Coordinates of C-alpha atoms in Angstrom, one line a residue:
F1 CA -23.3 -20.3 -19.8
H2 CA -19.9 -18.8 -18.5
T3 CA -17.7 -16.4 -19.9
A4 CA -14.0 -16.0 -19.4
A5 CA -12.7 -14.1 -16.6
A6 CA -11.3 -11.0 -19.0
R7 CA -7.7 -9.1 -17.5
P8 CA -8.7 -6.6 -14.8
A9 CA -8.5 -3.1 -15.9
L10 CA -7.2 -0.9 -12.1
T11 CA -8.5 1.9 -13.0
G12 CA -9.3 5.9 -10.5
V13 CA -6.3 4.3 -7.5
S14 CA -6.6 7.5 -4.9
Q15 CA -6.2 7.6 -1.2
S16 CA -8.9 10.2 0.5
H17 CA -5.3 11.4 3.1
R18 CA -1.9 11.4 1.9
I19 CA -0.8 12.4 5.4
W20 CA -2.3 11.0 8.6
R21 CA -2.4 10.2 11.6
E22 CA -2.5 5.8 12.0
G23 CA -5.4 3.8 14.2
G24 CA -6.1 1.0 15.5
R25 CA -8.2 -0.7 13.4
L26 CA -7.4 -3.9 10.7
A27 CA -8.2 -2.6 6.9
Q28 CA -11.4 -3.6 5.6
I29 CA -13.6 -3.0 2.5
S30 CA -16.1 -0.1 3.1
S31 CA -19.3 0.0 2.5
T32 CA -20.1 2.8 4.8
H33 CA -19.2 6.3 4.0
R34 CA -18.3 8.0 6.7
P35 CA -15.0 10.0 7.0
P36 CA -11.8 8.1 7.5
I37 CA -9.8 7.4 10.5
G38 CA -6.7 7.0 8.7
T39 CA -7.2 7.1 5.0
T40 CA -9.3 5.8 2.5
Y41 CA -7.9 4.4 -0.9
S42 CA -10.1 3.2 -3.3
F43 CA -10.1 2.1 -6.9
A44 CA -11.9 0.6 -9.4
L45 CA -12.8 -2.8 -11.1
N46 CA -14.4 -4.2 -14.5
E47 CA -13.7 -7.7 -12.8
K48 CA -14.2 -9.7 -10.4
A49 CA -10.0 -9.8 -8.7
S50 CA -7.8 -11.1 -6.1
V51 CA -6.3 -8.1 -4.7
T52 CA -2.9 -7.6 -3.0
L53 CA -1.8 -4.2 -0.8
S54 CA 2.1 -4.4 -0.6
F55 CA 3.7 -1.7 1.5
A56 CA 6.7 -0.9 1.2
R57 CA 8.6 1.8 3.3
R58 CA 11.1 4.3 1.9
V59 CA 14.2 4.0 4.2
S60 CA 17.4 5.7 3.4
G61 CA 20.3 4.6 1.5
R62 CA 23.5 4.4 -0.5
M63 CA 24.3 4.6 -4.6
V64 CA 26.7 1.3 -5.1
A65 CA 26.9 0.2 -8.1
G66 CA 24.4 2.1 -9.7
K67 CA 22.3 1.1 -7.2
C68 CA 20.5 2.1 -3.8
V69 CA 21.5 -0.5 -1.3
A70 CA 21.7 -0.4 2.8
L71 CA 23.7 2.3 4.9
S72 CA 27.0 0.3 6.0
H73 CA 30.5 1.4 7.2
K74 CA 32.2 1.2 4.1
N75 CA 29.3 2.9 2.0
A76 CA 29.0 6.2 4.8
K77 CA 30.5 8.5 2.4
R78 CA 28.6 7.6 -0.9
R79 CA 25.2 9.6 -2.7
K80 CA 22.4 9.2 -0.6
C81 CA 18.9 7.7 -2.0
K82 CA 15.6 6.7 -0.9
R83 CA 15.2 3.1 -1.5
N84 CA 11.7 0.7 -0.8
V85 CA 11.4 -2.1 2.1
R86 CA 8.5 -4.3 1.7
V87 CA 7.5 -4.6 5.2
G88 CA 4.2 -6.6 4.8
E89 CA 0.7 -7.2 2.4
L90 CA -2.9 -7.5 2.8
S91 CA -5.2 -9.7 0.5
L92 CA -8.8 -8.1 -0.1
D93 CA -11.3 -10.1 -2.5
G94 CA -11.9 -7.1 -5.5
H95 CA -15.5 -6.6 -6.2
A96 CA -16.4 -5.3 -10.2
A97 CA -16.9 -1.9 -9.8
T98 CA -15.5 0.7 -7.0
N99 CA -13.7 -0.5 -3.9
K100 CA -13.3 1.4 -0.9
V101 CA -10.3 -0.3 2.3
R102 CA -10.7 1.9 4.6
F103 CA -7.1 1.3 6.3
Q104 CA -5.6 3.1 9.7
G105 CA -2.0 1.7 9.4
R106 CA -2.4 -1.8 10.4
I107 CA -1.2 -5.1 8.8
S108 CA -2.6 -7.6 11.0
R109 CA -3.6 -7.7 14.5
K110 CA -0.1 -7.9 15.8
H111 CA 1.4 -5.8 13.5
R112 CA 1.3 -1.8 12.4
L113 CA 2.9 0.4 9.9
P114 CA 5.3 2.9 12.2
L115 CA 5.4 6.4 11.6
G116 CA 8.1 7.0 8.3
G117 CA 7.1 7.5 4.9
Y118 CA 5.8 4.2 2.4
V119 CA 4.7 2.9 -1.0
L120 CA 1.7 1.0 -1.4
T121 CA 1.5 -0.7 -4.3
I122 CA -2.4 -2.7 -4.7
L123 CA -2.0 -5.5 -7.3
A124 CA -5.5 -6.6 -8.8
S125 CA -4.9 -10.1 -10.1
N126 CA -6.9 -12.9 -11.9
S127 CA -7.0 -16.0 -13.9
A128 CA -6.6 -13.7 -17.2
G129 CA -4.1 -11.6 -16.2
S130 CA -3.2 -8.9 -13.0
A131 CA -2.7 -4.3 -13.2
R132 CA -0.4 -2.9 -11.4
K133 CA -0.5 0.8 -9.2
S134 CA 1.5 2.0 -7.1
L135 CA 0.4 5.4 -4.7
S136 CA 2.6 7.1 -1.5
F137 CA 1.7 8.0 1.9
T138 CA 3.3 9.4 5.1
I139 CA 2.2 8.1 9.4
V140 CA 2.8 11.2 11.2
K141 CA 2.2 10.7 14.7

């Protein structure tokens, strides 16, 4: 007997620390309750789903025609703004119930996030649909 998958509901999205220092470990779903180095993202799913953590860096830009674009010599005198530049993503298998992801700033074995401000978008998706939530954080020295 097989029931159709329900659209995932992403609830209780939080992080243990909004400002944190980076570490050297890769991200992983945690099963222990040790205090984190870095931060721990937690979220609850009503169904098993594929989870993508997408990281975007907050960088300075200039307003041109109602949009925040990269700074250039031509637009240097325009009004300042902040824009998000995607820097990487992680894919994990989420399970129904609360998921915790310990994160220390490494996206892969070779790539780590530099110091600065970021926006994390958590996307949970399965065959029935998807849900998305965002958090912001800062990595400091």
